[in-house]
Amino acid sequence: MHGKDNNAVFRALDQSGQGVVAVRDILARLEGAGLDANDPRLDALTRELQRHSDGNHGAIDSISFDALVTAGQSLLERTVKEELVIPQFSKFADQVRDIFDKTKDNRSGSVASYIPQLARVAPDQFGVAVCTTDGQRLILGDATVPFSFQSSCKPILYSAALECHGADRVHAHVGREPSGQSFNELTLDKQGRPHNPMINAGAIMCSSLLQPEGAMADRFEHLSSLIETLAGGRRPGFDNAIYHSERDTADRNFALAHYMRERGAFPEGTDIFRTLDLYFAACSIQITAENMATIAATFANGGVCPPTGERVFKDDTVKNCLSMMYSCGLYDYSGEFAFRIGMPAKSGVCGAIFAVVPQVMGIAVWSPRIDELGNSVRGVEFFKRLVETFNFHNYDGMVDSRKLDPRRRRQTAESNATFSAIQAASRDDVDELKRLVACGYPLDRADYDGRTPLHLAAAEGHVEAVTYLLVQAVARNPIDRWGNTPLDDAIRHDHPDVADLLQQSGDENTSDTTDDEAANRQIH
């Protein structure tokens, strides 16, 4: 944010018109939007706010404010302008709390007992956490209580295998179809592979592909570090008692591994005992619903962790994993969950379910009482109530626009993605441009006036945004409805540095875009 943008944000915060803004009001605005003061993206801003609060009786004038936020704190501007993915977050949070309270009364089901340590978990604990692709958070109930990952680790094992070897190699050893059998059934597909990565046999197979030549300590450290990165830098724990309990009661998993080895399913040279140890360790990693929601939000954000901006998984990895979660993520309830709730999700006998609303948010629910299929009773009910309130079902936008929708598809529609890119370019918000690229959106589509993000960045003189757009190989000389190119805008608004960049990038006297192409790129 610079200059006039800062002034507009300051005026929006200075509702009294006194020319000063209280630090507590700025922090309250961020908190009300679901942004945590401990968010790493807000570190510099919160430090400066604290300094101003200590030295200026808790108030900031417009000059201090401009200096405070010019360092690129776009989150504050987007919060004030209600441009975050859930713009009215407090209203959304109130409705989710209501769903949580109504679901809490359900005490049916029982804790998993086939693993002795799981049978000792307090059954009535209940936590829900939400993390959006903009890092907005909601934490309810027991969302900060640690529990063992169990089967909810399977999407991470599968994604890690994809990152190591690619889809062709991984799926030479594990299939892509629902099995129609129990999650630990002693069965393989017609090619002698586990049916999919979301059942025990498939997760054991994915474990065999994770750094198979490495020492066990290194393989486990790799997996733990991956989970830490997915969760925004929050280190997971480990439940040693669960690990030993898993291992001592793993007759079926040992049988699955021996059966797959007998059928030649494993990569050559696989040590099935080391593989099983890694799988048991993965299931015994401790996580919280809060951190699991951040992991789900990383999947929702195209593999980029919202609070850190770090890319963890490639686009194709996320696409493949969400496809598997959608069709196979909830044991024998997967088809019903896809039909009624319509989100990619994965459950575990620990009582956890995490679900992904692509480009919007990740949601995690933990309640240890499970049904006969192994899914959290409260978790399933919570998600049913959620899609009755918000149209988060994957196909809601096609069939029903009447339900309350907190802009859950802000960038799904091509026109909204174009608008977001143009707005980001106009305010030099390269982080937002990178996020749009991570989600697979093009950066050279035009609005009704034929204005592209490059036009806006050039007109405003934003060297960083122009540089990034050129690196992304956008059309250098698109023509707007008045016949102007980005170079024309840079020259007209007296931005010689930007003009030089555009001239160096190609022939400034020719357009990269024909009239027909320009028309096709405009939003409709």
Coordinates of C-alpha atoms in Angstrom, one line a residue:
M1 CA 0.0 0.0 0.0
H2 CA 1.3 3.5 -0.8
G3 CA 0.1 7.0 -0.6
K4 CA -3.6 7.4 -1.5
D5 CA -4.3 3.7 -0.7
N6 CA -2.9 4.3 2.9
N7 CA -5.0 7.4 3.3
A8 CA -8.2 5.6 2.2
V9 CA -7.5 2.8 4.7
F10 CA -6.7 5.3 7.4
R11 CA -10.0 7.1 6.8
A12 CA -11.9 3.9 7.0
L13 CA -10.3 3.1 10.3
D14 CA -10.8 6.7 11.7
Q15 CA -14.5 6.4 12.0
S16 CA -14.6 9.3 14.5
G17 CA -13.0 11.7 12.1
Q18 CA -10.5 12.9 14.7
G19 CA -7.4 12.2 12.6
V20 CA -6.1 9.4 14.8
V21 CA -6.7 5.7 15.0
A22 CA -6.3 3.7 18.2
V23 CA -3.9 0.7 18.0
R24 CA -6.5 -1.4 19.7
D25 CA -9.0 -0.6 16.9
I26 CA -6.6 -1.8 14.3
L27 CA -5.9 -5.0 16.2
A28 CA -9.6 -5.5 16.7
R29 CA -10.3 -5.1 13.0
L30 CA -7.7 -7.8 12.2
E31 CA -9.0 -10.0 14.9
G32 CA -12.6 -9.5 13.8
A33 CA -11.6 -10.6 10.3
G34 CA -10.2 -13.9 11.7
L35 CA -6.5 -12.9 11.5
D36 CA -4.4 -13.9 14.4
A37 CA -1.9 -11.3 15.8
N38 CA 0.6 -14.2 15.8
D39 CA 0.3 -14.7 12.1
P40 CA 3.8 -14.5 10.6
R41 CA 2.6 -12.2 7.9
L42 CA 1.7 -9.7 10.5
D43 CA 4.9 -9.8 12.6
A44 CA 6.3 -6.5 11.3
L45 CA 3.0 -4.7 11.5
T46 CA 2.1 -5.9 15.1
R47 CA 5.6 -5.0 16.3
E48 CA 5.2 -1.5 14.9
L49 CA 1.7 -1.2 16.3
Q50 CA 3.1 -2.1 19.7
R51 CA 5.9 0.4 19.4
H52 CA 3.4 3.2 18.5
S53 CA 1.1 2.1 21.2
D54 CA 3.9 2.4 23.8
G55 CA 5.1 5.8 22.6
N56 CA 1.9 7.5 21.5
H57 CA -0.7 6.7 24.1
G58 CA -2.2 4.0 21.9
A59 CA -3.0 6.2 19.0
I60 CA -1.6 6.7 15.5
D61 CA -2.0 9.8 13.2
S62 CA -2.2 9.6 9.4
I63 CA 1.5 10.4 8.9
S64 CA 2.7 7.7 11.3
F65 CA 0.1 5.3 9.8
D66 CA 1.5 5.8 6.3
A67 CA 5.0 5.0 7.4
L68 CA 3.7 2.1 9.4
V69 CA 2.0 0.2 6.6
T70 CA 4.0 1.2 3.5
A71 CA 6.2 -1.8 4.0
G72 CA 3.7 -4.0 2.1
Q73 CA 1.2 -5.0 4.7
S74 CA -1.5 -5.7 2.2
L75 CA -3.5 -7.9 4.6
L76 CA -4.6 -4.8 6.5
E77 CA -5.8 -3.1 3.4
R78 CA -7.7 -6.1 2.3
T79 CA -9.2 -6.5 5.7
V80 CA -10.5 -3.0 5.8
K81 CA -11.8 -3.2 2.3
E82 CA -13.4 -6.6 3.1
E83 CA -11.5 -8.2 0.2
L84 CA -10.5 -11.4 2.2
V85 CA -12.0 -14.6 1.0
I86 CA -14.6 -14.5 3.8
P87 CA -15.2 -10.7 3.9
Q88 CA -17.7 -10.7 6.8
F89 CA -15.9 -13.2 8.9
S90 CA -17.5 -12.5 12.3
K91 CA -21.0 -13.3 10.8
F92 CA -19.6 -16.5 9.3
A93 CA -18.0 -17.4 12.6
D94 CA -21.2 -16.9 14.5
Q95 CA -23.1 -19.3 12.2
V96 CA -20.3 -21.9 12.5
R97 CA -20.5 -21.6 16.3
D98 CA -24.2 -22.2 16.1
I99 CA -23.6 -25.3 14.1
F100 CA -21.0 -26.4 16.6
D101 CA -23.3 -25.9 19.5
K102 CA -26.1 -27.9 17.9
T103 CA -23.8 -30.7 16.9
K104 CA -22.3 -31.0 20.4
D105 CA -25.5 -32.6 21.7
N106 CA -24.9 -35.7 19.6
R107 CA -23.3 -38.4 21.8
S108 CA -23.9 -41.4 19.7
G109 CA -21.1 -43.7 18.6
S110 CA -18.2 -44.9 20.6
V111 CA -14.4 -44.6 20.6
A112 CA -12.3 -46.9 18.5
S113 CA -11.3 -49.9 20.6
Y114 CA -9.3 -52.2 18.4
I115 CA -6.2 -50.1 19.2
P116 CA -6.1 -50.2 23.1
Q117 CA -4.7 -46.7 23.5
L118 CA -7.5 -45.2 21.4
A119 CA -10.1 -46.8 23.7
R120 CA -8.8 -44.6 26.5
V121 CA -9.4 -41.3 24.8
A122 CA -12.1 -39.1 26.6
P123 CA -15.1 -39.7 24.3
D124 CA -16.9 -36.3 24.6
Q125 CA -14.1 -34.0 23.4
F126 CA -15.1 -32.0 20.4
G127 CA -13.1 -29.4 18.5
V128 CA -13.6 -27.6 15.2
A129 CA -11.1 -25.4 13.4
V130 CA -11.3 -23.4 10.2
C131 CA -8.4 -21.8 8.2
T132 CA -9.1 -19.9 5.0
T133 CA -6.8 -19.4 2.1
D134 CA -6.2 -15.9 3.4
G135 CA -5.2 -17.3 6.8
Q136 CA -8.4 -16.3 8.6
R137 CA -9.0 -18.7 11.6
L138 CA -11.8 -19.9 13.8
I139 CA -11.0 -22.2 16.8
L140 CA -13.8 -23.8 18.7
G141 CA -14.0 -26.3 21.6
D142 CA -11.1 -28.7 21.9
A143 CA -9.4 -27.7 18.7
T144 CA -6.1 -27.3 20.4
V145 CA -6.1 -30.7 22.1
P146 CA -3.6 -33.1 20.4
F147 CA -4.7 -36.5 19.1
S148 CA -3.0 -39.2 16.9
F149 CA -3.3 -38.8 13.1
Q150 CA -4.4 -42.3 12.3
S151 CA -5.8 -42.6 8.8
S152 CA -6.1 -38.8 8.3
C153 CA -2.3 -39.0 7.6
K154 CA -3.0 -40.9 4.3
P155 CA -3.4 -37.8 2.0
I156 CA -0.1 -36.6 3.2
L157 CA 1.7 -39.9 2.6
Y158 CA 0.1 -40.0 -0.9
S159 CA 1.1 -36.4 -1.7
A160 CA 4.6 -37.0 -0.4
A161 CA 5.0 -40.0 -2.6
L162 CA 3.7 -38.0 -5.6
E163 CA 6.2 -35.3 -4.9
C164 CA 9.1 -37.8 -4.7
H165 CA 8.2 -39.9 -7.8
G166 CA 5.3 -38.4 -9.8
A167 CA 1.9 -39.9 -10.5
D168 CA 3.0 -42.5 -13.1
R169 CA 5.5 -44.2 -10.8
V170 CA 3.2 -44.0 -7.7
H171 CA 0.2 -45.4 -9.6
A172 CA 2.2 -48.2 -11.0
H173 CA 2.0 -49.5 -7.4
V174 CA -1.3 -48.2 -6.2
G175 CA -4.7 -47.9 -8.0
R176 CA -7.1 -44.9 -8.2
E177 CA -10.5 -46.6 -7.7
P178 CA -12.8 -47.0 -4.6
S179 CA -12.4 -50.5 -3.4
G180 CA -16.0 -51.2 -2.3
Q181 CA -14.4 -53.1 0.6
S182 CA -13.4 -52.3 4.2
F183 CA -10.4 -50.0 4.7
N184 CA -8.3 -52.9 5.9
E185 CA -9.7 -55.6 3.7
L186 CA -7.2 -58.3 2.5
T187 CA -7.7 -57.6 -1.2
L188 CA -6.0 -56.0 -4.2
D189 CA -7.3 -54.8 -7.6
K190 CA -7.0 -56.8 -10.9
Q191 CA -3.5 -55.5 -11.5
G192 CA -2.4 -56.8 -8.0
R193 CA -2.2 -53.3 -6.5
P194 CA -4.0 -51.7 -3.5
H195 CA -7.2 -50.1 -4.8
N196 CA -6.3 -46.5 -3.8
P197 CA -4.0 -44.5 -1.4
M198 CA -6.8 -43.9 1.2
I199 CA -7.0 -47.4 2.5
N200 CA -4.5 -49.2 4.6
A201 CA -2.8 -51.2 1.8
G202 CA -2.5 -48.1 -0.3
A203 CA -1.0 -46.0 2.6
I204 CA 1.5 -48.8 3.3
M205 CA 2.4 -48.8 -0.3
C206 CA 2.9 -45.0 -0.3
S207 CA 5.1 -45.3 2.8
S208 CA 7.3 -47.8 0.9
L209 CA 8.0 -45.0 -1.7
L210 CA 9.1 -42.4 0.8
Q211 CA 12.9 -42.2 0.7
P212 CA 13.2 -46.0 0.7
E213 CA 17.0 -46.0 0.8
G214 CA 17.2 -43.6 3.8
A215 CA 17.6 -44.4 7.5
M216 CA 14.4 -44.8 9.4
A217 CA 15.2 -41.7 11.5
D218 CA 15.7 -39.6 8.4
R219 CA 12.5 -40.9 6.7
F220 CA 10.4 -40.1 9.8
E221 CA 12.1 -36.7 10.1
H222 CA 11.3 -36.0 6.5
L223 CA 7.6 -36.8 7.1
S224 CA 7.5 -34.7 10.4
S225 CA 9.1 -31.7 8.7
L226 CA 6.7 -31.9 5.9
I227 CA 3.7 -31.9 8.3
E228 CA 5.3 -29.0 10.1
T229 CA 5.6 -27.0 6.9
L230 CA 2.0 -27.8 5.9
A231 CA 0.8 -26.6 9.3
G232 CA 2.5 -23.2 8.9
G233 CA 5.6 -24.0 11.0
R234 CA 3.9 -25.7 13.9
R235 CA 5.8 -28.8 14.9
P236 CA 3.7 -32.0 15.3
G237 CA 4.1 -34.2 18.4
F238 CA 4.4 -38.0 18.6
D239 CA 2.5 -40.4 20.8
N240 CA 4.9 -43.2 21.6
A241 CA 2.2 -45.2 23.4
I242 CA -0.1 -45.1 20.4
Y243 CA 2.9 -46.2 18.2
H244 CA 3.5 -49.3 20.3
S245 CA -0.2 -50.0 20.6
E246 CA -0.5 -49.7 16.8
R247 CA 2.4 -52.1 16.3
D248 CA 1.2 -54.6 18.9
T249 CA -2.2 -54.9 17.3
A250 CA -1.2 -54.8 13.6
D251 CA -1.8 -58.4 12.5
R252 CA -4.0 -57.2 9.6
N253 CA -1.5 -54.6 8.4
F254 CA 1.3 -57.2 8.6
A255 CA -0.9 -59.6 6.6
L256 CA -1.6 -56.9 4.0
A257 CA 2.1 -56.2 3.6
H258 CA 3.0 -59.9 3.2
Y259 CA 0.1 -60.3 0.7
M260 CA 1.3 -57.4 -1.4
R261 CA 4.9 -58.7 -1.3
E262 CA 3.7 -62.1 -2.3
R263 CA 1.8 -60.5 -5.3
G264 CA 4.9 -58.5 -6.3
A265 CA 3.1 -55.2 -5.7
F266 CA 6.0 -53.4 -3.9
P267 CA 8.9 -51.7 -5.6
E268 CA 11.9 -54.1 -5.9
G269 CA 13.9 -54.3 -2.7
T270 CA 11.2 -53.0 -0.4
D271 CA 11.8 -53.9 3.3
I272 CA 8.2 -54.4 4.4
F273 CA 9.1 -54.2 8.2
R274 CA 10.7 -50.8 7.8
T275 CA 7.8 -49.7 5.6
L276 CA 5.3 -50.8 8.3
D277 CA 7.3 -49.0 11.0
L278 CA 7.1 -45.8 9.0
Y279 CA 3.3 -46.2 8.5
F280 CA 2.7 -46.9 12.2
A281 CA 4.8 -43.9 13.1
A282 CA 2.9 -41.7 10.6
C283 CA -0.4 -42.8 12.3
S284 CA 1.0 -42.0 15.7
I285 CA 2.0 -38.4 14.9
Q286 CA 0.1 -36.0 17.2
I287 CA -1.8 -33.2 15.6
T288 CA -4.5 -30.7 16.7
A289 CA -7.7 -29.8 14.8
E290 CA -6.3 -26.2 14.6
N291 CA -3.1 -27.4 12.8
M292 CA -5.1 -29.9 10.7
A293 CA -7.2 -27.1 9.4
T294 CA -4.1 -25.2 8.3
I295 CA -3.0 -28.4 6.5
A296 CA -6.4 -28.6 4.8
A297 CA -6.1 -24.9 3.9
T298 CA -2.8 -25.6 2.2
F299 CA -4.5 -28.1 0.0
A300 CA -7.3 -25.6 -0.6
N301 CA -4.7 -23.0 -1.6
G302 CA -3.2 -25.1 -4.3
G303 CA -0.3 -26.4 -2.2
V304 CA 0.7 -23.0 -0.8
C305 CA 0.5 -22.7 3.0
P306 CA -1.7 -19.6 3.7
P307 CA 0.1 -18.2 6.8
T308 CA 3.6 -18.5 5.4
G309 CA 3.1 -18.3 1.7
E310 CA 5.5 -21.3 1.2
R311 CA 4.7 -23.7 -1.6
V312 CA 4.6 -27.2 -0.2
F313 CA 3.1 -29.3 -2.9
K314 CA 2.9 -28.9 -6.7
D315 CA -0.5 -28.1 -8.4
D316 CA -0.7 -31.6 -9.9
T317 CA -0.1 -33.2 -6.5
V318 CA -2.9 -31.3 -4.9
K319 CA -5.3 -32.0 -7.8
N320 CA -4.5 -35.7 -7.6
C321 CA -4.8 -35.9 -3.9
L322 CA -8.1 -34.0 -3.7
S323 CA -9.5 -36.3 -6.4
M324 CA -8.6 -39.3 -4.2
M325 CA -10.0 -37.7 -1.1
Y326 CA -13.3 -36.9 -2.9
S327 CA -13.9 -40.5 -4.1
C328 CA -12.2 -42.5 -1.3
G329 CA -11.6 -40.4 1.8
L330 CA -14.3 -41.7 4.2
Y331 CA -14.0 -45.4 4.1
D332 CA -17.3 -47.1 3.0
Y333 CA -19.2 -43.7 3.5
S334 CA -17.1 -42.0 0.8
G335 CA -19.8 -42.1 -1.9
E336 CA -22.5 -40.9 0.5
F337 CA -20.2 -38.1 1.8
A338 CA -19.5 -36.9 -1.8
F339 CA -23.2 -37.0 -2.6
R340 CA -24.5 -35.2 0.5
I341 CA -21.6 -33.0 1.5
G342 CA -19.6 -32.7 -1.7
M343 CA -16.1 -31.8 -0.4
P344 CA -12.8 -33.7 -0.7
A345 CA -12.2 -35.0 2.9
K346 CA -10.4 -37.6 4.9
S347 CA -11.4 -39.2 8.1
G348 CA -9.6 -41.3 10.7
V349 CA -10.6 -43.7 13.5
C350 CA -9.2 -41.1 15.9
G351 CA -12.4 -39.2 15.3
A352 CA -10.9 -36.6 12.9
I353 CA -12.3 -35.4 9.6
F354 CA -10.6 -32.7 7.6
A355 CA -12.2 -31.3 4.5
V356 CA -11.2 -28.9 1.7
V357 CA -13.2 -26.2 0.0
P358 CA -10.9 -25.4 -2.9
Q359 CA -9.7 -21.8 -3.1
V360 CA -11.6 -21.0 0.1
M361 CA -10.7 -22.9 3.2
G362 CA -9.8 -26.0 5.1
I363 CA -12.0 -27.3 7.9
A364 CA -11.0 -29.9 10.6
V365 CA -13.4 -31.6 13.1
W366 CA -12.3 -33.8 15.9
S367 CA -14.6 -35.9 18.1
P368 CA -13.5 -39.4 19.2
R369 CA -16.9 -41.1 19.0
I370 CA -17.1 -42.9 15.6
D371 CA -19.8 -44.9 13.8
E372 CA -19.6 -48.5 12.5
L373 CA -17.8 -47.3 9.4
G374 CA -15.0 -45.6 11.3
N375 CA -16.1 -42.0 10.9
S376 CA -16.6 -39.4 13.6
V377 CA -20.4 -39.2 14.3
R378 CA -20.2 -35.5 15.2
G379 CA -17.9 -34.8 12.4
V380 CA -20.3 -36.2 9.8
E381 CA -23.2 -34.3 11.4
F382 CA -21.2 -31.1 11.5
F383 CA -20.5 -31.2 7.8
K384 CA -24.1 -32.0 7.0
R385 CA -25.2 -28.9 8.9
L386 CA -22.5 -26.9 7.3
V387 CA -23.6 -27.5 3.8
E388 CA -27.2 -26.8 4.8
T389 CA -26.1 -23.3 5.8
F390 CA -23.4 -22.5 3.3
N391 CA -23.2 -23.8 -0.3
F392 CA -19.9 -25.5 0.2
H393 CA -20.9 -28.6 -1.8
N394 CA -18.7 -28.9 -4.9
Y395 CA -21.7 -28.5 -7.2
D396 CA -23.9 -26.0 -5.2
G397 CA -23.0 -23.2 -7.6
M398 CA -24.6 -25.1 -10.5
V399 CA -27.9 -25.9 -8.9
D400 CA -28.8 -23.5 -6.0
S401 CA -27.6 -19.9 -5.5
R402 CA -30.3 -19.1 -2.9
K403 CA -28.4 -20.2 0.2
L404 CA -26.2 -17.8 2.1
D405 CA -22.7 -17.9 0.6
P406 CA -19.9 -15.9 2.1
R407 CA -18.2 -15.5 -1.3
R408 CA -16.9 -19.1 -1.0
R409 CA -16.0 -19.1 -4.7
R410 CA -14.4 -15.6 -4.8
Q411 CA -12.0 -16.6 -7.5
T412 CA -13.7 -19.7 -8.9
A413 CA -15.6 -17.6 -11.4
E414 CA -13.3 -16.3 -14.1
S415 CA -14.5 -12.8 -13.8
N416 CA -13.8 -12.7 -10.1
A417 CA -10.3 -14.0 -10.6
T418 CA -9.7 -11.4 -13.3
F419 CA -10.9 -8.7 -10.9
S420 CA -8.6 -9.9 -8.2
A421 CA -5.6 -9.9 -10.4
I422 CA -6.3 -6.4 -11.7
Q423 CA -6.8 -5.1 -8.2
A424 CA -3.6 -6.8 -7.0
A425 CA -1.6 -5.3 -9.8
S426 CA -3.1 -1.8 -9.2
R427 CA -1.8 -1.9 -5.6
D428 CA 1.5 -3.6 -6.3
D429 CA 0.4 -6.7 -4.3
V430 CA 2.8 -9.3 -5.7
D431 CA 1.9 -11.7 -3.0
E432 CA -1.7 -11.8 -4.2
L433 CA -0.5 -12.2 -7.8
K434 CA 1.6 -15.2 -6.7
R435 CA -1.4 -16.7 -4.9
L436 CA -3.5 -16.5 -8.0
V437 CA -0.8 -18.1 -10.0
A438 CA -0.5 -20.9 -7.4
C439 CA -4.3 -21.5 -7.8
G440 CA -3.9 -21.8 -11.6
Y441 CA -5.4 -18.4 -12.6
P442 CA -4.1 -16.5 -15.7
L443 CA -2.8 -13.0 -15.1
D444 CA -3.4 -11.5 -18.6
R445 CA -7.2 -11.6 -18.9
A446 CA -8.9 -8.2 -19.4
D447 CA -11.9 -6.5 -18.0
Y448 CA -14.7 -5.0 -20.0
D449 CA -12.5 -2.1 -21.0
G450 CA -9.8 -4.4 -22.2
R451 CA -7.6 -3.4 -19.2
T452 CA -5.3 -6.2 -18.0
P453 CA -3.3 -6.4 -14.8
L454 CA -0.2 -5.2 -16.7
H455 CA -2.1 -2.0 -17.8
L456 CA -2.9 -1.2 -14.2
A457 CA 0.5 -2.0 -12.8
A458 CA 2.1 0.2 -15.5
A459 CA -0.3 3.1 -15.0
E460 CA 0.4 3.1 -11.3
G461 CA 4.2 2.8 -11.8
H462 CA 4.5 -0.4 -9.8
V463 CA 8.0 -1.8 -10.9
E464 CA 7.7 -4.9 -8.8
A465 CA 4.3 -5.9 -10.1
V466 CA 5.3 -5.2 -13.7
T467 CA 8.5 -7.2 -13.3
Y468 CA 6.5 -10.2 -11.9
L469 CA 3.9 -10.1 -14.6
L470 CA 6.6 -10.0 -17.3
V471 CA 8.3 -13.0 -15.7
Q472 CA 4.9 -14.8 -15.9
A473 CA 5.0 -14.3 -19.6
V474 CA 1.8 -12.3 -19.9
A475 CA 1.1 -10.5 -23.2
R476 CA 3.4 -7.5 -23.2
N477 CA 1.3 -5.2 -25.4
P478 CA -2.4 -5.9 -25.1
I479 CA -4.6 -3.0 -26.3
D480 CA -7.5 -1.7 -24.3
R481 CA -10.7 -0.2 -25.7
W482 CA -9.0 3.2 -26.1
G483 CA -6.2 1.7 -28.1
N484 CA -3.6 2.0 -25.3
T485 CA -0.9 -0.6 -24.3
P486 CA 0.7 -0.8 -20.9
L487 CA 3.7 1.0 -22.3
D488 CA 1.4 3.9 -23.4
D489 CA 0.0 4.0 -19.8
A490 CA 3.5 4.1 -18.3
I491 CA 4.6 7.0 -20.6
R492 CA 1.4 8.9 -20.1
H493 CA 1.6 8.7 -16.3
D494 CA 5.3 9.5 -16.3
H495 CA 6.8 6.2 -15.0
P496 CA 10.1 6.0 -16.9
D497 CA 11.3 2.9 -15.0
V498 CA 8.3 0.9 -15.9
A499 CA 8.5 2.2 -19.5
D500 CA 12.1 1.0 -19.7
L501 CA 11.1 -2.4 -18.4
L502 CA 8.3 -2.8 -21.0
Q503 CA 10.6 -1.6 -23.8
Q504 CA 13.3 -4.0 -22.9
S505 CA 10.8 -6.9 -22.8
G506 CA 9.9 -6.7 -26.5
D507 CA 8.9 -4.6 -29.4
E508 CA 6.7 -1.8 -27.9
N509 CA 5.2 -0.9 -31.3
T510 CA 3.4 -4.2 -31.8
S511 CA 0.6 -5.9 -29.9
D512 CA 0.9 -9.5 -28.7
T513 CA -2.8 -9.7 -28.8
T514 CA -5.1 -9.8 -31.9
D515 CA -8.5 -8.2 -31.7
D516 CA -10.1 -11.7 -31.5
E517 CA -7.8 -12.8 -28.8
A518 CA -8.4 -9.6 -26.8
A519 CA -12.1 -10.2 -27.0
N520 CA -11.7 -13.7 -25.8
R521 CA -9.6 -12.6 -22.9
Q522 CA -12.2 -10.1 -21.7
I523 CA -14.5 -11.3 -18.9
H524 CA -18.1 -12.0 -19.7

